[in-house]
Coordinates of C-alpha atoms in Angstrom, one line a residue:
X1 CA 0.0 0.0 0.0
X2 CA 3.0 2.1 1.0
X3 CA 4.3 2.5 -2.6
X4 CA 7.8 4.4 -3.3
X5 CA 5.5 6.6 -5.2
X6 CA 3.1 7.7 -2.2
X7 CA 6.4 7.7 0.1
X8 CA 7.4 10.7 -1.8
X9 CA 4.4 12.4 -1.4
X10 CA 4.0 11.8 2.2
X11 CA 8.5 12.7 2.9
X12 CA 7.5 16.4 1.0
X13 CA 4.0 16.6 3.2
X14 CA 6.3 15.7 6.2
X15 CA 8.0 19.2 5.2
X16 CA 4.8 20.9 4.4
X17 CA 3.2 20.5 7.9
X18 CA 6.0 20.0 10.5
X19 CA 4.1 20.6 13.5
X20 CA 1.6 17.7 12.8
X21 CA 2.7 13.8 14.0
X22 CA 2.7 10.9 11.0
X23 CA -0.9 9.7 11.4
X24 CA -1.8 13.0 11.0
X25 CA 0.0 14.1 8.2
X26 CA -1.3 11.1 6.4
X27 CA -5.0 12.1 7.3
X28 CA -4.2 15.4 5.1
X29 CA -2.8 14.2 2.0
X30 CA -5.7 11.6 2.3
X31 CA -7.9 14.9 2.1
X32 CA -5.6 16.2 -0.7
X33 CA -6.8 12.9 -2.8
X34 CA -10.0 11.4 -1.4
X35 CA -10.0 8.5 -3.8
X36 CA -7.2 6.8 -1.7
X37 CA -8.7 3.3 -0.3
X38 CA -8.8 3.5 3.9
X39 CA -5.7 2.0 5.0
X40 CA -6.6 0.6 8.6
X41 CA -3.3 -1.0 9.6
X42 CA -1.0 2.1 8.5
X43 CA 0.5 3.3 11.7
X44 CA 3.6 5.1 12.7
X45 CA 6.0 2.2 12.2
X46 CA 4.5 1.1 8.9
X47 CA 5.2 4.9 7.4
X48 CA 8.7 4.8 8.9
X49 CA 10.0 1.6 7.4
X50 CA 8.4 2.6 4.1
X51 CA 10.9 6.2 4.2
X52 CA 13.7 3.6 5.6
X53 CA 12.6 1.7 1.4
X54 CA 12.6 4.6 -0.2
X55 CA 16.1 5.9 1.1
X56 CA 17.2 9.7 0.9
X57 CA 19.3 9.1 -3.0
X58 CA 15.7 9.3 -4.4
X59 CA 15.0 12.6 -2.8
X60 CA 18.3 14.3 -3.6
X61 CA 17.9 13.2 -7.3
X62 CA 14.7 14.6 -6.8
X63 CA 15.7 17.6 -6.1
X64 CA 18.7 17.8 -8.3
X65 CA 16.0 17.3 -11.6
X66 CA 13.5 20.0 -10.2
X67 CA 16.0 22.6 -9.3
X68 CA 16.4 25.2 -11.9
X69 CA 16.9 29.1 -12.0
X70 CA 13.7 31.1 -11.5
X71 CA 15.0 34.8 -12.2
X72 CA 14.4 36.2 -15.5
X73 CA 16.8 37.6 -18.3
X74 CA 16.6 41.7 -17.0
X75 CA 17.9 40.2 -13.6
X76 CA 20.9 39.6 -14.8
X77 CA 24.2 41.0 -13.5
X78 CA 26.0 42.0 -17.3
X79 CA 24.6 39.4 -19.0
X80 CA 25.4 36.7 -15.9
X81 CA 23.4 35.1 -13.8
X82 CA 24.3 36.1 -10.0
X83 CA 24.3 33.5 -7.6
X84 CA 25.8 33.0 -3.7
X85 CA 27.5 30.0 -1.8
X86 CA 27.3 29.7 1.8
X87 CA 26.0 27.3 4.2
X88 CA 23.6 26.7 7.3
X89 CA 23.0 24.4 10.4
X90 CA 20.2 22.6 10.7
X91 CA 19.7 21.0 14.3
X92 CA 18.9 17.3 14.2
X93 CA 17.6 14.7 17.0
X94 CA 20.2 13.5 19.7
X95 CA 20.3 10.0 18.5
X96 CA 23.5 7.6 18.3
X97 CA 23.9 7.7 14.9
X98 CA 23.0 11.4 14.6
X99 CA 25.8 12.1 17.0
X100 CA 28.4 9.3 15.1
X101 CA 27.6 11.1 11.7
X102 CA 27.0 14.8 12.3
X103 CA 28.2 15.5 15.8
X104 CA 27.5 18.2 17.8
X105 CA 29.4 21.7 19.4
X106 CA 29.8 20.4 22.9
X107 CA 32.7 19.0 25.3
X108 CA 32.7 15.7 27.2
X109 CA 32.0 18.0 30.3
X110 CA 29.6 19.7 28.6
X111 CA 27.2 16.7 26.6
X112 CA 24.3 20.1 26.3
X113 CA 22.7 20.5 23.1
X114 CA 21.5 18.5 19.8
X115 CA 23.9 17.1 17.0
X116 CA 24.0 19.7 13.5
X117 CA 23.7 18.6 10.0
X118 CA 25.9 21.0 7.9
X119 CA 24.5 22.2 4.4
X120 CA 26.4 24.0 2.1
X121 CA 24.1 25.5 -1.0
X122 CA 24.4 27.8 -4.1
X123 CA 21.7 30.1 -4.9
X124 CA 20.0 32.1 -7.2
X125 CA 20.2 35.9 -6.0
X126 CA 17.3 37.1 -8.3
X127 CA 14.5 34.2 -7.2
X128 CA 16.0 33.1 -4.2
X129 CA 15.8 29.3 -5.5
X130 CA 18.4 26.9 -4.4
X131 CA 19.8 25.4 -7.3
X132 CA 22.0 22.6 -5.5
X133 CA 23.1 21.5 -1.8
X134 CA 25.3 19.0 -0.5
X135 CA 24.9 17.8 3.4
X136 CA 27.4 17.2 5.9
X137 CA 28.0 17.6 9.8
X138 CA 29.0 20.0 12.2
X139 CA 32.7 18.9 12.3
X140 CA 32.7 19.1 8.6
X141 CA 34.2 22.3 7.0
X142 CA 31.9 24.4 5.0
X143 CA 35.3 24.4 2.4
X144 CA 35.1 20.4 2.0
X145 CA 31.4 19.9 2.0
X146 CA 31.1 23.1 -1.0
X147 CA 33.4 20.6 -2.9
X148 CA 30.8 18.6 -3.8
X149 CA 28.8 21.0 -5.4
X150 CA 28.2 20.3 -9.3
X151 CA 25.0 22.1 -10.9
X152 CA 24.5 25.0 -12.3
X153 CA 28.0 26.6 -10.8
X154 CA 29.1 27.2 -14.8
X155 CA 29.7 29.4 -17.9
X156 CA 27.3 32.6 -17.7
X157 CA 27.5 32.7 -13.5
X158 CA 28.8 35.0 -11.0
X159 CA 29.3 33.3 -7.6
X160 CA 29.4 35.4 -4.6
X161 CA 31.4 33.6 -1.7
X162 CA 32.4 34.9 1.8
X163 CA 36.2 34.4 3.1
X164 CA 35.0 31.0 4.8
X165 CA 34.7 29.1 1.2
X166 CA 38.3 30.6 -0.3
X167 CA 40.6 27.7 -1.6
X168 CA 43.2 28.6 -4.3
X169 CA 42.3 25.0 -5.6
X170 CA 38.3 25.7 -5.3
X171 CA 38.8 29.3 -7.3
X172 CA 40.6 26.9 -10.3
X173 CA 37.8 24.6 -9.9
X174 CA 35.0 27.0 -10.6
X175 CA 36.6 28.8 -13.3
X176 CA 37.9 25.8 -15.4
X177 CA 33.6 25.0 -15.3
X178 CA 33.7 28.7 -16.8
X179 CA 32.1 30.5 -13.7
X180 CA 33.2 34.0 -13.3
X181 CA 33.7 34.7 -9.0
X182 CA 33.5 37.9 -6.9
X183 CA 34.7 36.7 -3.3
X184 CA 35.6 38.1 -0.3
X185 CA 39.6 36.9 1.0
X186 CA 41.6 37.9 4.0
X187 CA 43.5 40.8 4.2
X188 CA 46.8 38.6 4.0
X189 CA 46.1 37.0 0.4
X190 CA 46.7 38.5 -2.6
X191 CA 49.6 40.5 -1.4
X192 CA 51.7 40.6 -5.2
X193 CA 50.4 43.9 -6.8
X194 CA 51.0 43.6 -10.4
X195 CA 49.0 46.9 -11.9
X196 CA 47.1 49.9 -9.9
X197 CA 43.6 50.4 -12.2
X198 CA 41.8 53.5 -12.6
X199 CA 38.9 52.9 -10.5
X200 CA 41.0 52.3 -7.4
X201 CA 41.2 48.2 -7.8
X202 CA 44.5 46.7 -9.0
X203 CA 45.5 43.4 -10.7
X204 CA 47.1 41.1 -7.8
X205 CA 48.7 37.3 -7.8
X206 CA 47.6 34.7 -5.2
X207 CA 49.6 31.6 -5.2
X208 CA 49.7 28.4 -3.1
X209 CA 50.5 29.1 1.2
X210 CA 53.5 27.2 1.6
X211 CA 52.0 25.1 4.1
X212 CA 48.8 24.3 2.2
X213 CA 50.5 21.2 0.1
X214 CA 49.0 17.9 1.8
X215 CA 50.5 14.8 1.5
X216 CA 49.7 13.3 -1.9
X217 CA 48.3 16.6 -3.2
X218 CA 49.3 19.0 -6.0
X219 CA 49.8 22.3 -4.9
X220 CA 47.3 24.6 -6.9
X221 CA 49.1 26.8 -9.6
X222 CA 49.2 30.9 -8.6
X223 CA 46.6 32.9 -10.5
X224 CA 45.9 36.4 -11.2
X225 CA 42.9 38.2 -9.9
X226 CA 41.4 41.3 -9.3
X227 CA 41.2 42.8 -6.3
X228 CA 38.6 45.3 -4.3
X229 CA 39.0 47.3 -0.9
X230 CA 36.5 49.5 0.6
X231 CA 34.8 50.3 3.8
X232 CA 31.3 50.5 4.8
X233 CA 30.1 53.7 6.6
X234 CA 30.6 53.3 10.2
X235 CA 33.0 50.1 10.0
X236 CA 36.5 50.1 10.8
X237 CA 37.6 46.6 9.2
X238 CA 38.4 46.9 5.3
X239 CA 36.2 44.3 2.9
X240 CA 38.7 42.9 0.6
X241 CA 37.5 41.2 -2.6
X242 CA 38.7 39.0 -5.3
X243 CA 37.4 38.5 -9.3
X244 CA 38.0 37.4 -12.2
X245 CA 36.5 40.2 -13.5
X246 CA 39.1 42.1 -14.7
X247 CA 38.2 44.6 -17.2
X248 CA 38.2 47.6 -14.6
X249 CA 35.6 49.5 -17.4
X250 CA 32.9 46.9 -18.3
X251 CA 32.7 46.1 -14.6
X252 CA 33.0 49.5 -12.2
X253 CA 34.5 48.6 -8.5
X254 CA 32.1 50.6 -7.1
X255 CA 29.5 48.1 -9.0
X256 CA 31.1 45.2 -8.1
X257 CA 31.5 46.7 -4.2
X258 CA 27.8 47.1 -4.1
X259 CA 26.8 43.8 -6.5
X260 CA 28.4 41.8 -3.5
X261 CA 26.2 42.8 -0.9
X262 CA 23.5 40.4 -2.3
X263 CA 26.0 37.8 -1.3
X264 CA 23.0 38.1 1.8
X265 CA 20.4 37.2 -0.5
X266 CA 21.0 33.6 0.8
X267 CA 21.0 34.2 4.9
X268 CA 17.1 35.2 3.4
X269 CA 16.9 32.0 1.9
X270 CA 17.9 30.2 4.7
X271 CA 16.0 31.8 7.1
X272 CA 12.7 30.7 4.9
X273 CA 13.6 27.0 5.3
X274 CA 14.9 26.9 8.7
X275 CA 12.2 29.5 10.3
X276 CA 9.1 29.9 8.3
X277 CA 9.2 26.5 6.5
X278 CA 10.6 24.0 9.0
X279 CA 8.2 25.4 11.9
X280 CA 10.7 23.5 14.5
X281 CA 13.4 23.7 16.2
X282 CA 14.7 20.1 15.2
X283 CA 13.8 18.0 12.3
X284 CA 12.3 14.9 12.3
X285 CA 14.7 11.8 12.4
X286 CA 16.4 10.1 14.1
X287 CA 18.7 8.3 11.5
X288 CA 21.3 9.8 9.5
X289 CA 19.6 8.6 6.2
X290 CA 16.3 9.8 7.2
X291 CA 17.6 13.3 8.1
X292 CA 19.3 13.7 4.6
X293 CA 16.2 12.3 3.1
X294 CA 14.4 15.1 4.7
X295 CA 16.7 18.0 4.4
X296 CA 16.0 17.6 0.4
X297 CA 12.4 17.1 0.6
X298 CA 12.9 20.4 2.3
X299 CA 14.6 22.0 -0.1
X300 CA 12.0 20.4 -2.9
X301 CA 9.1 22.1 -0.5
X302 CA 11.1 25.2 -0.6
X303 CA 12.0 25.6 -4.5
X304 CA 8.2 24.4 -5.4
X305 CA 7.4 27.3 -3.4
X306 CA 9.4 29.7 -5.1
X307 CA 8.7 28.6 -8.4
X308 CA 5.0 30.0 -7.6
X309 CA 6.1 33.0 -6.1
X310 CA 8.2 33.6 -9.2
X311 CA 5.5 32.8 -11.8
X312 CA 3.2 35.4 -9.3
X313 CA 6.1 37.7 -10.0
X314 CA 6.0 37.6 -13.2
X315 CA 2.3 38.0 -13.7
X316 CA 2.0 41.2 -12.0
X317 CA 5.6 42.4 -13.3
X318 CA 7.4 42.5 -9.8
X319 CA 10.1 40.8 -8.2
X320 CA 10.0 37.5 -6.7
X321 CA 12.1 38.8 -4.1
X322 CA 9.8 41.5 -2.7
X323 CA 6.7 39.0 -2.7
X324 CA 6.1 37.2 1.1
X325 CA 7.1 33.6 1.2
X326 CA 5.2 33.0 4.2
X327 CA 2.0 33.9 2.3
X328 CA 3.1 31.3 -0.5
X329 CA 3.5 28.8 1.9
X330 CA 0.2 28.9 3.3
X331 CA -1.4 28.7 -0.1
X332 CA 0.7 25.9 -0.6
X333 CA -0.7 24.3 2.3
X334 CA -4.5 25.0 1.4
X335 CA -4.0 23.4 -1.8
X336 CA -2.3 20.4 -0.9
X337 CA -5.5 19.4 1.4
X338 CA -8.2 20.1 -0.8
X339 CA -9.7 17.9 -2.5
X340 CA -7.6 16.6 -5.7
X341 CA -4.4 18.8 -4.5
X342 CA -2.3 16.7 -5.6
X343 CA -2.2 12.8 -6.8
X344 CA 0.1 10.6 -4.8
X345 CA -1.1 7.5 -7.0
X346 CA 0.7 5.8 -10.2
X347 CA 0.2 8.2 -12.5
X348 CA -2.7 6.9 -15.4
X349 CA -1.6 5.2 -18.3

């Protein structure tokens, strides 16, 4: 009765209601599709072997096939598409496995607290839709997990990174996809000033830290960049940025200065999943597979969402980011109980 098909369904309605227990969850997408037969011996059990069948690989492909840019074509950043990398904790249930796989910030004198799954995600600035995530734990750098990141980071992209995600070896790995980058570096980087521009940025060569060849590693190759300082009014501490955009007259510094502040166009995004759209404090399970399984049906819930708000968008000629995603969400909600909301059968032949 429990088919791989229905599991879907019900993982994503998990999402969609968070505040509501199994049984009850299932009661609404049986409202959502009132032709489903009764099912008298579903209980809580039953529904949590049949997520343990369907396994989380499903849902990340899932998502990986839905995901797409939103934004239109007069969003665009100079003909490229601007998007941001950063990455978010998401508190998880204090189970064994939770703690073996993800652990948690505490000390063996201090055991306080629940166990963090680490999720590192590129968005799209303009529609706020994330196009790809990768998931690993607390005592996981956000560097290594952002390693793993493969879609849409490409030719006709800016990525916007803060200093936490610089790697010489990560910068060569973007740009041999054909990604153009505008991130933010420490002060002691990029110290070899090869030209002064015009516009007050100048042409600067990073190469390898001595100490940053592992054992059985290449060392990445130097590389020239482009380099931005400025201040904000009222700060003391100089922003320092790096691009490959280096044609000082097709792209301004003063442009590319204020382009990066919608590197924060994500901490929005994040706060729609983890505040509005999760609706508590800690997900759901209690295995590691189950909370990766969840985490994308999350981020399914999250990009269906914004798909709507973007096509609303685009009917009344606004933005997608000045329309409330709270608001979507709840139409989402209404919908996906009344009658015929959705189909969680095979589909017809």
């Amino acid at each position: 009765m429990l088919s791989a098909r229905f599991t879907v369904y019900f993982v994503l309605a998990l999402c969609l209601f968070p505040q509501a227990d199994y049984l009850e969850v299932l009661r609404l997408v049986k409202a959502g599709e009132p032709t489903l037969r009764p099912w008298a011996g579903v209980n809580k059990s039953s529904l949590t072997r049949a997520r343990q069948r369907l396994g989380w690989p499903v849902m990340r492909e899932l998502f990986r096939a839905v995901a797409r840019p939103l934004g239109h074509r007069t969003e665009l950043f100079h003909g490229l598409r601007v998007l941001a990398l950063d990455g978010m904790l998401l508190a998880v249930p204090d189970s064994p496995g939770n703690r073996e796989t993800f652990g948690k910030s505490c000390s063996q004198r201090s055991p306080m607290g629940y166990p963090q799954a680490r999720v590192v995600a590129v968005s799209d600035c303009s529609s706020h839709a994330v196009l790809d995530a990768v998931i690993g734990g607390w005592k996981d750098s956000e560097r290594i997990v952002s390693d793993e990141l493969e879609a849409h980071i490409g030719a006709g992209t800016l990525d916007l990174a803060d200093r936490g995600l610089w790697g010489l070896a990560r910068w060569h790995r973007f740009r041999d996809r054909g990604a153009h980058l505008l991130w933010r570096i420490e002060r002691r980087a990029a110290r070899r000033v090869q030209d002064v521009l015009p516009d007050g940025s100048y042409l600067a060569r990073i190469q390898a830290n001595k100490h940053a060849k592992a054992a059985g590693t290449v060392k990445a190759p130097p590389t020239l960049v482009r380099v931005i300082e400025y201040r904000v009014d009222g700060q003391a501490d100089v922003i320092r940025l790096v691009t490959s955009l280096t044609d000082h007259e097709e792209y301004p510094a003063a442009e590319l200065a204020t382009l990066y502040a919608r590197r924060w166009e994500i901490e929005i995004v994040f706060d729609e999943i983890k505040t509005h759209q999760r609706g508590r404090p800690v997900l759901r399970s209690q295995t590691p597979d189950g909370v990766r399984q969840e985490i994308y049906a999350h981020l399914i819930v999250h990009h269906a969402t914004r798909d709507l708000l973007n096509e609303v968008a685009r009917i009344a000629q606004t933005s997608a980011d000045r329309t409330s995603f709270t608001r979507a969400l709840h139409v989402v909600r209404r919908s996906v109980i009344a009658p015929c909301g959705f189909s969680p059968l095979s589909p017809k032949s």
